Amino acid sequence: MLNLKVWFLAARPKTLFVSMAPVLLGWALACHYGVFNFLPAIICLVFALLAQITSNFINDYFDFVKGSDRDDRLGPERAVASGAISAERMLRVTVITMCAALLLGLSLVHYGGPCLIFVGAFVALFAFAYSGGPCPLSYLGLGDIAVLVFYGIVPVTFTYYVQGLNFPFKVIVSSIAVGLVGVNLLIVNNYRDVEADKISNKKTTVVRFGRKTMSAVYLSDCVVASLLGFLVSGTLWIVPSLLFMVVSVMLYKKLISLEGKALNGVLGLTSFNVLIYAVLLSITLIV
């Protein structure tokens, strides 16, 4: 039971809202256009969760190998760095999880055609390239763009595509909007770890541009996502937009006022805020 708990925490359950939210929004868009199909919709959700867990495991492994997870780490304790899971076992389980995700994803070819093979390969490559390989995206300040693409644009558009087989305007706009809110999770993470990342030569956007600039981007992402919601749902989005912005402003104030480990709470709430946005926009699409 203790071992299961270690693996559960290594999967970083508080961050999984970021992969759930865009898929749920894709479901709502499918309902909106009258093309919802239960089985591929469920497969997309499980695939998205497995893909993020794989990415989290890879990140845990490579940050340990590269020496980024040191004793001065402010975030939640990492499984490999703490010794709870050996690097070799983490690597083995990561490969198994990635293979499970890809095999599950292959079943979607029946619904969306062979092009989905390339999409799955692209997702797998990103999961590895984010923190692994000779030029990891997270160490070059490209993590924000990667999150926008793989936790916004790709899951929303292709969750819809395997059901509707096209890419309507509202689907594209919704994917960008929820992706922007998802980027904020990475901003908080890098905001908290900026000093440690400087020591590790990890050139995140917060290291490159500073906390003040990236905290402004955090709020701007929410504002832009809120405005994009009007292109999707029109006036139905007015009240949900206000609710979303109230939560977002509260989180922004916490971000700029807290330091160190206190930001771990903001990280979890920011992840949940992505789900809030997706659920609110989904409701306006379905009603």
mmCIF file of C-alpha atoms in Angstrom:
data_model
loop_
_atom_site.group_PDB
_atom_site.id
_atom_site.type_symbol
_atom_site.label_atom_id
_atom_site.label_comp_id
_atom_site.label_asym_id
_atom_site.label_seq_id
_atom_site.Cartn_x
_atom_site.Cartn_y
_atom_site.Cartn_z
ATOM 1 C CA MET A 1 0.000 0.000 0.000
ATOM 2 C CA LEU A 2 2.875 2.349 0.775
ATOM 3 C CA ASN A 3 4.411 1.600 -2.623
ATOM 4 C CA LEU A 4 1.107 2.365 -4.350
ATOM 5 C CA LYS A 5 0.920 5.671 -2.525
ATOM 6 C CA VAL A 6 4.445 6.567 -3.685
ATOM 7 C CA TRP A 7 3.515 5.886 -7.315
ATOM 8 C CA PHE A 8 0.244 7.774 -6.912
ATOM 9 C CA LEU A 9 2.096 10.838 -5.663
ATOM 10 C CA ALA A 10 4.747 10.446 -8.392
ATOM 11 C CA ALA A 11 1.925 10.772 -10.938
ATOM 12 C CA ARG A 12 1.255 14.258 -9.443
ATOM 13 C CA PRO A 13 -2.528 13.896 -9.170
ATOM 14 C CA LYS A 14 -3.083 17.589 -8.423
ATOM 15 C CA THR A 15 -1.830 18.478 -11.899
ATOM 16 C CA LEU A 16 -4.015 16.003 -13.786
ATOM 17 C CA PHE A 17 -6.846 18.523 -14.061
ATOM 18 C CA VAL A 18 -4.757 20.123 -16.807
ATOM 19 C CA SER A 19 -5.080 17.039 -19.025
ATOM 20 C CA MET A 20 -8.697 16.342 -18.064
ATOM 21 C CA ALA A 21 -9.978 19.856 -18.767
ATOM 22 C CA PRO A 22 -9.282 20.082 -22.527
ATOM 23 C CA VAL A 23 -10.721 16.621 -23.157
ATOM 24 C CA LEU A 24 -13.906 17.506 -21.266
ATOM 25 C CA LEU A 25 -14.126 20.686 -23.328
ATOM 26 C CA GLY A 26 -13.736 18.559 -26.467
ATOM 27 C CA TRP A 27 -16.667 16.456 -25.248
ATOM 28 C CA ALA A 28 -18.794 19.567 -24.782
ATOM 29 C CA LEU A 29 -17.927 20.801 -28.269
ATOM 30 C CA ALA A 30 -18.927 17.416 -29.689
ATOM 31 C CA CYS A 31 -22.260 17.688 -27.864
ATOM 32 C CA HIS A 32 -22.670 21.252 -29.139
ATOM 33 C CA TYR A 33 -22.264 20.101 -32.744
ATOM 34 C CA GLY A 34 -24.319 16.926 -32.218
ATOM 35 C CA VAL A 35 -21.514 14.445 -32.920
ATOM 36 C CA PHE A 36 -20.727 13.121 -29.425
ATOM 37 C CA ASN A 37 -19.585 9.478 -29.419
ATOM 38 C CA PHE A 38 -19.134 7.927 -25.978
ATOM 39 C CA LEU A 39 -16.426 5.320 -26.623
ATOM 40 C CA PRO A 40 -13.815 7.464 -28.441
ATOM 41 C CA ALA A 41 -14.540 10.265 -25.986
ATOM 42 C CA ILE A 42 -13.651 8.022 -23.037
ATOM 43 C CA ILE A 43 -10.571 6.689 -24.836
ATOM 44 C CA CYS A 44 -9.359 10.265 -25.365
ATOM 45 C CA LEU A 45 -9.699 11.005 -21.647
ATOM 46 C CA VAL A 46 -7.783 7.898 -20.536
ATOM 47 C CA PHE A 47 -5.118 8.520 -23.191
ATOM 48 C CA ALA A 48 -4.678 12.124 -22.036
ATOM 49 C CA LEU A 49 -4.282 11.057 -18.403
ATOM 50 C CA LEU A 50 -1.787 8.312 -19.266
ATOM 51 C CA ALA A 51 0.181 10.706 -21.470
ATOM 52 C CA GLN A 52 0.467 13.286 -18.689
ATOM 53 C CA ILE A 53 1.406 10.679 -16.088
ATOM 54 C CA THR A 54 4.088 9.446 -18.483
ATOM 55 C CA SER A 55 5.352 13.010 -18.882
ATOM 56 C CA ASN A 56 5.409 13.459 -15.103
ATOM 57 C CA PHE A 57 7.382 10.236 -14.643
ATOM 58 C CA ILE A 58 9.859 11.273 -17.349
ATOM 59 C CA ASN A 59 10.269 14.657 -15.703
ATOM 60 C CA ASP A 60 10.865 13.010 -12.323
ATOM 61 C CA TYR A 61 13.505 10.726 -13.848
ATOM 62 C CA PHE A 62 15.393 13.270 -15.957
ATOM 63 C CA ASP A 63 15.405 16.058 -13.357
ATOM 64 C CA PHE A 64 17.104 13.584 -11.026
ATOM 65 C CA VAL A 65 19.578 12.457 -13.680
ATOM 66 C CA LYS A 66 20.399 16.066 -14.608
ATOM 67 C CA GLY A 67 20.782 17.037 -10.938
ATOM 68 C CA SER A 68 17.927 19.554 -10.925
ATOM 69 C CA ASP A 69 16.152 17.951 -7.950
ATOM 70 C CA ARG A 70 18.391 18.976 -5.075
ATOM 71 C CA ASP A 71 17.893 19.192 -1.317
ATOM 72 C CA ASP A 72 16.821 22.841 -1.658
ATOM 73 C CA ARG A 73 13.792 21.907 -3.787
ATOM 74 C CA LEU A 74 10.670 23.885 -2.810
ATOM 75 C CA GLY A 75 8.094 21.786 -4.616
ATOM 76 C CA PRO A 76 6.580 18.497 -3.487
ATOM 77 C CA GLU A 77 9.140 15.749 -2.879
ATOM 78 C CA ARG A 78 10.111 13.871 -6.046
ATOM 79 C CA ALA A 79 9.988 10.078 -5.989
ATOM 80 C CA VAL A 80 13.392 9.347 -7.551
ATOM 81 C CA ALA A 81 15.324 12.162 -5.878
ATOM 82 C CA SER A 82 13.960 11.158 -2.470
ATOM 83 C CA GLY A 83 14.968 7.526 -3.000
ATOM 84 C CA ALA A 84 11.378 6.276 -2.731
ATOM 85 C CA ILE A 85 11.644 4.868 -6.263
ATOM 86 C CA SER A 86 14.889 3.898 -7.964
ATOM 87 C CA ALA A 87 15.793 5.596 -11.233
ATOM 88 C CA GLU A 88 15.864 2.235 -13.013
ATOM 89 C CA ARG A 89 12.380 1.284 -11.836
ATOM 90 C CA MET A 90 11.003 4.710 -12.713
ATOM 91 C CA LEU A 91 12.395 4.370 -16.230
ATOM 92 C CA ARG A 92 10.866 0.908 -16.650
ATOM 93 C CA VAL A 93 7.430 1.980 -15.440
ATOM 94 C CA THR A 94 7.613 5.107 -17.613
ATOM 95 C CA VAL A 95 8.170 2.967 -20.715
ATOM 96 C CA ILE A 96 5.278 0.697 -19.721
ATOM 97 C CA THR A 97 2.956 3.658 -19.149
ATOM 98 C CA MET A 98 3.920 5.249 -22.457
ATOM 99 C CA CYS A 99 3.352 1.970 -24.324
ATOM 100 C CA ALA A 100 -0.058 1.592 -22.666
ATOM 101 C CA ALA A 101 -0.999 5.117 -23.758
ATOM 102 C CA LEU A 102 0.150 4.525 -27.348
ATOM 103 C CA LEU A 103 -1.643 1.165 -27.626
ATOM 104 C CA LEU A 104 -4.830 2.747 -26.330
ATOM 105 C CA GLY A 105 -4.368 5.645 -28.730
ATOM 106 C CA LEU A 106 -4.093 3.229 -31.671
ATOM 107 C CA SER A 107 -7.723 2.274 -31.106
ATOM 108 C CA LEU A 108 -8.685 5.822 -32.075
ATOM 109 C CA VAL A 109 -7.400 5.187 -35.619
ATOM 110 C CA HIS A 110 -10.704 3.348 -36.189
ATOM 111 C CA TYR A 111 -12.542 6.625 -35.579
ATOM 112 C CA GLY A 112 -10.175 9.290 -36.919
ATOM 113 C CA GLY A 113 -8.010 7.537 -39.499
ATOM 114 C CA PRO A 114 -4.257 6.875 -39.853
ATOM 115 C CA CYS A 115 -3.318 10.518 -39.239
ATOM 116 C CA LEU A 116 -3.810 9.823 -35.523
ATOM 117 C CA ILE A 117 -0.752 7.562 -35.559
ATOM 118 C CA PHE A 118 1.374 10.631 -36.228
ATOM 119 C CA VAL A 119 -0.464 12.604 -33.548
ATOM 120 C CA GLY A 120 0.245 9.855 -31.000
ATOM 121 C CA ALA A 121 3.906 9.725 -32.006
ATOM 122 C CA PHE A 122 4.089 13.508 -31.712
ATOM 123 C CA VAL A 123 2.624 13.370 -28.181
ATOM 124 C CA ALA A 124 5.089 10.638 -27.163
ATOM 125 C CA LEU A 125 7.994 12.647 -28.559
ATOM 126 C CA PHE A 126 6.885 15.715 -26.611
ATOM 127 C CA ALA A 127 6.594 13.731 -23.374
ATOM 128 C CA PHE A 128 10.235 12.738 -23.766
ATOM 129 C CA ALA A 129 11.552 16.010 -25.221
ATOM 130 C CA TYR A 130 10.015 18.161 -22.477
ATOM 131 C CA SER A 131 12.694 17.238 -19.929
ATOM 132 C CA GLY A 132 14.794 14.568 -21.692
ATOM 133 C CA GLY A 133 17.210 14.426 -24.571
ATOM 134 C CA PRO A 134 20.090 16.769 -25.461
ATOM 135 C CA CYS A 135 17.873 19.870 -25.759
ATOM 136 C CA PRO A 136 14.981 19.514 -23.274
ATOM 137 C CA LEU A 137 12.227 22.053 -23.901
ATOM 138 C CA SER A 138 11.803 22.879 -20.208
ATOM 139 C CA TYR A 139 15.466 23.887 -19.971
ATOM 140 C CA LEU A 140 15.255 26.194 -22.994
ATOM 141 C CA GLY A 141 12.239 28.251 -21.963
ATOM 142 C CA LEU A 142 9.986 26.496 -24.496
ATOM 143 C CA GLY A 143 7.876 24.693 -21.932
ATOM 144 C CA ASP A 144 5.133 27.326 -22.050
ATOM 145 C CA ILE A 145 4.622 26.861 -25.788
ATOM 146 C CA ALA A 146 4.671 23.090 -25.372
ATOM 147 C CA VAL A 147 1.964 23.256 -22.692
ATOM 148 C CA LEU A 148 -0.208 25.487 -24.901
ATOM 149 C CA VAL A 149 0.057 22.966 -27.731
ATOM 150 C CA PHE A 150 -0.159 19.674 -25.831
ATOM 151 C CA TYR A 151 -2.482 20.637 -22.979
ATOM 152 C CA GLY A 152 -4.731 22.849 -25.061
ATOM 153 C CA ILE A 153 -4.683 22.737 -28.846
ATOM 154 C CA VAL A 154 -3.968 19.025 -29.409
ATOM 155 C CA PRO A 155 -6.320 17.445 -26.832
ATOM 156 C CA VAL A 156 -9.299 19.706 -27.558
ATOM 157 C CA THR A 157 -9.062 19.557 -31.348
ATOM 158 C CA PHE A 158 -8.405 15.849 -31.614
ATOM 159 C CA THR A 159 -10.919 14.850 -28.937
ATOM 160 C CA TYR A 160 -13.438 16.626 -31.135
ATOM 161 C CA TYR A 161 -11.925 15.334 -34.389
ATOM 162 C CA VAL A 162 -12.341 11.628 -33.564
ATOM 163 C CA GLN A 163 -16.042 12.372 -33.194
ATOM 164 C CA GLY A 164 -16.751 15.115 -35.745
ATOM 165 C CA LEU A 165 -13.917 14.541 -38.265
ATOM 166 C CA ASN A 166 -13.358 18.266 -38.803
ATOM 167 C CA PHE A 167 -12.002 21.333 -37.012
ATOM 168 C CA PRO A 168 -14.728 24.001 -36.589
ATOM 169 C CA PHE A 169 -13.775 27.555 -35.640
ATOM 170 C CA LYS A 170 -15.137 27.217 -32.095
ATOM 171 C CA VAL A 171 -13.013 24.114 -31.529
ATOM 172 C CA ILE A 172 -9.815 25.926 -32.533
ATOM 173 C CA VAL A 173 -10.609 28.972 -30.381
ATOM 174 C CA SER A 174 -11.576 26.837 -27.371
ATOM 175 C CA SER A 175 -8.347 24.834 -27.642
ATOM 176 C CA ILE A 176 -6.207 27.982 -27.562
ATOM 177 C CA ALA A 177 -8.196 29.447 -24.680
ATOM 178 C CA VAL A 178 -7.942 26.447 -22.336
ATOM 179 C CA GLY A 179 -4.292 26.006 -23.346
ATOM 180 C CA LEU A 180 -3.492 29.543 -22.203
ATOM 181 C CA VAL A 181 -5.009 28.857 -18.792
ATOM 182 C CA GLY A 182 -3.014 25.617 -18.650
ATOM 183 C CA VAL A 183 0.238 27.502 -19.261
ATOM 184 C CA ASN A 184 -0.319 29.233 -15.917
ATOM 185 C CA LEU A 185 0.375 25.983 -14.093
ATOM 186 C CA LEU A 186 3.893 25.972 -15.504
ATOM 187 C CA ILE A 187 4.311 29.663 -14.726
ATOM 188 C CA VAL A 188 3.543 29.066 -11.045
ATOM 189 C CA ASN A 189 5.879 26.088 -10.934
ATOM 190 C CA ASN A 190 8.740 28.070 -12.485
ATOM 191 C CA TYR A 191 7.894 31.186 -10.450
ATOM 192 C CA ARG A 192 8.378 29.159 -7.271
ATOM 193 C CA ASP A 193 11.595 27.495 -8.461
ATOM 194 C CA VAL A 194 13.241 30.458 -10.187
ATOM 195 C CA GLU A 195 16.323 30.623 -7.924
ATOM 196 C CA ALA A 196 16.924 26.874 -8.022
ATOM 197 C CA ASP A 197 16.431 26.873 -11.805
ATOM 198 C CA LYS A 198 19.088 29.558 -12.189
ATOM 199 C CA ILE A 199 21.565 27.339 -10.343
ATOM 200 C CA SER A 200 20.601 24.378 -12.566
ATOM 201 C CA ASN A 201 20.943 26.506 -15.708
ATOM 202 C CA LYS A 202 17.291 25.807 -16.440
ATOM 203 C CA LYS A 203 16.297 28.818 -18.544
ATOM 204 C CA THR A 204 12.552 28.890 -17.976
ATOM 205 C CA THR A 205 10.537 31.928 -19.027
ATOM 206 C CA VAL A 206 10.564 33.120 -15.410
ATOM 207 C CA VAL A 207 14.376 32.899 -15.365
ATOM 208 C CA ARG A 208 14.575 34.676 -18.731
ATOM 209 C CA PHE A 209 12.014 37.426 -18.171
ATOM 210 C CA GLY A 210 11.659 37.679 -14.392
ATOM 211 C CA ARG A 211 8.887 37.118 -11.890
ATOM 212 C CA LYS A 212 7.187 40.478 -12.438
ATOM 213 C CA THR A 213 6.779 39.932 -16.164
ATOM 214 C CA MET A 214 5.599 36.348 -15.893
ATOM 215 C CA SER A 215 3.137 37.097 -13.103
ATOM 216 C CA ALA A 216 1.631 39.675 -15.489
ATOM 217 C CA VAL A 217 1.514 36.981 -18.194
ATOM 218 C CA TYR A 218 -0.304 34.720 -15.713
ATOM 219 C CA LEU A 219 -3.108 37.260 -15.376
ATOM 220 C CA SER A 220 -3.042 38.110 -19.080
ATOM 221 C CA ASP A 221 -3.531 34.449 -19.994
ATOM 222 C CA CYS A 222 -6.723 34.431 -17.946
ATOM 223 C CA VAL A 223 -7.965 37.692 -19.478
ATOM 224 C CA VAL A 224 -7.323 36.515 -23.048
ATOM 225 C CA ALA A 225 -8.937 33.134 -22.337
ATOM 226 C CA SER A 226 -11.939 34.925 -20.882
ATOM 227 C CA LEU A 227 -12.280 37.121 -23.981
ATOM 228 C CA LEU A 228 -11.921 34.141 -26.319
ATOM 229 C CA GLY A 229 -14.832 32.540 -24.505
ATOM 230 C CA PHE A 230 -17.129 35.177 -26.024
ATOM 231 C CA LEU A 231 -16.144 34.024 -29.534
ATOM 232 C CA VAL A 232 -17.259 30.526 -28.551
ATOM 233 C CA SER A 233 -20.412 31.144 -26.527
ATOM 234 C CA GLY A 234 -21.429 34.772 -27.074
ATOM 235 C CA THR A 235 -23.421 36.493 -24.338
ATOM 236 C CA LEU A 236 -23.985 33.197 -22.503
ATOM 237 C CA TRP A 237 -20.364 33.533 -21.397
ATOM 238 C CA ILE A 238 -20.842 36.819 -19.471
ATOM 239 C CA VAL A 239 -21.622 35.407 -16.012
ATOM 240 C CA PRO A 240 -19.267 32.393 -16.243
ATOM 241 C CA SER A 241 -16.527 34.728 -17.447
ATOM 242 C CA LEU A 242 -16.961 36.953 -14.404
ATOM 243 C CA LEU A 243 -16.828 33.940 -12.080
ATOM 244 C CA PHE A 244 -13.667 32.673 -13.774
ATOM 245 C CA MET A 245 -11.971 36.071 -13.598
ATOM 246 C CA VAL A 246 -12.801 36.489 -9.903
ATOM 247 C CA VAL A 247 -11.054 33.199 -9.139
ATOM 248 C CA SER A 248 -8.167 34.086 -11.464
ATOM 249 C CA VAL A 249 -7.554 37.482 -9.856
ATOM 250 C CA MET A 250 -7.582 35.891 -6.399
ATOM 251 C CA LEU A 251 -4.953 33.380 -7.548
ATOM 252 C CA TYR A 252 -2.882 36.127 -9.159
ATOM 253 C CA LYS A 253 -2.819 38.047 -5.874
ATOM 254 C CA LYS A 254 -1.679 34.908 -4.068
ATOM 255 C CA LEU A 255 1.015 34.358 -6.682
ATOM 256 C CA ILE A 256 2.600 37.782 -6.252
ATOM 257 C CA SER A 257 2.312 37.811 -2.458
ATOM 258 C CA LEU A 258 3.607 34.344 -1.542
ATOM 259 C CA GLU A 259 7.079 32.810 -1.646
ATOM 260 C CA GLY A 260 8.687 29.384 -1.609
ATOM 261 C CA LYS A 261 6.695 26.361 -0.501
ATOM 262 C CA ALA A 262 3.623 28.505 0.112
ATOM 263 C CA LEU A 263 3.234 28.615 -3.686
ATOM 264 C CA ASN A 264 2.551 24.875 -3.779
ATOM 265 C CA GLY A 265 -1.036 25.639 -2.800
ATOM 266 C CA VAL A 266 -1.320 28.169 -5.630
ATOM 267 C CA LEU A 267 -0.010 25.496 -8.015
ATOM 268 C CA GLY A 268 -2.796 23.082 -7.075
ATOM 269 C CA LEU A 269 -5.459 25.791 -7.262
ATOM 270 C CA THR A 270 -4.179 26.966 -10.637
ATOM 271 C CA SER A 271 -4.522 23.420 -11.945
ATOM 272 C CA PHE A 272 -8.092 23.331 -10.649
ATOM 273 C CA ASN A 273 -8.741 26.725 -12.266
ATOM 274 C CA VAL A 274 -8.064 25.149 -15.669
ATOM 275 C CA LEU A 275 -10.854 22.678 -14.935
ATOM 276 C CA ILE A 276 -13.118 25.511 -13.753
ATOM 277 C CA TYR A 277 -12.611 27.320 -17.053
ATOM 278 C CA ALA A 278 -13.282 24.200 -19.116
ATOM 279 C CA VAL A 279 -16.402 23.273 -17.133
ATOM 280 C CA LEU A 280 -17.866 26.792 -17.291
ATOM 281 C CA LEU A 281 -17.270 27.082 -21.042
ATOM 282 C CA SER A 282 -18.613 23.564 -21.556
ATOM 283 C CA ILE A 283 -21.845 24.439 -19.770
ATOM 284 C CA THR A 284 -22.414 27.406 -22.092
ATOM 285 C CA LEU A 285 -21.830 25.157 -25.106
ATOM 286 C CA ILE A 286 -24.248 22.464 -23.988
ATOM 287 C CA VAL A 287 -27.196 24.569 -22.755
#
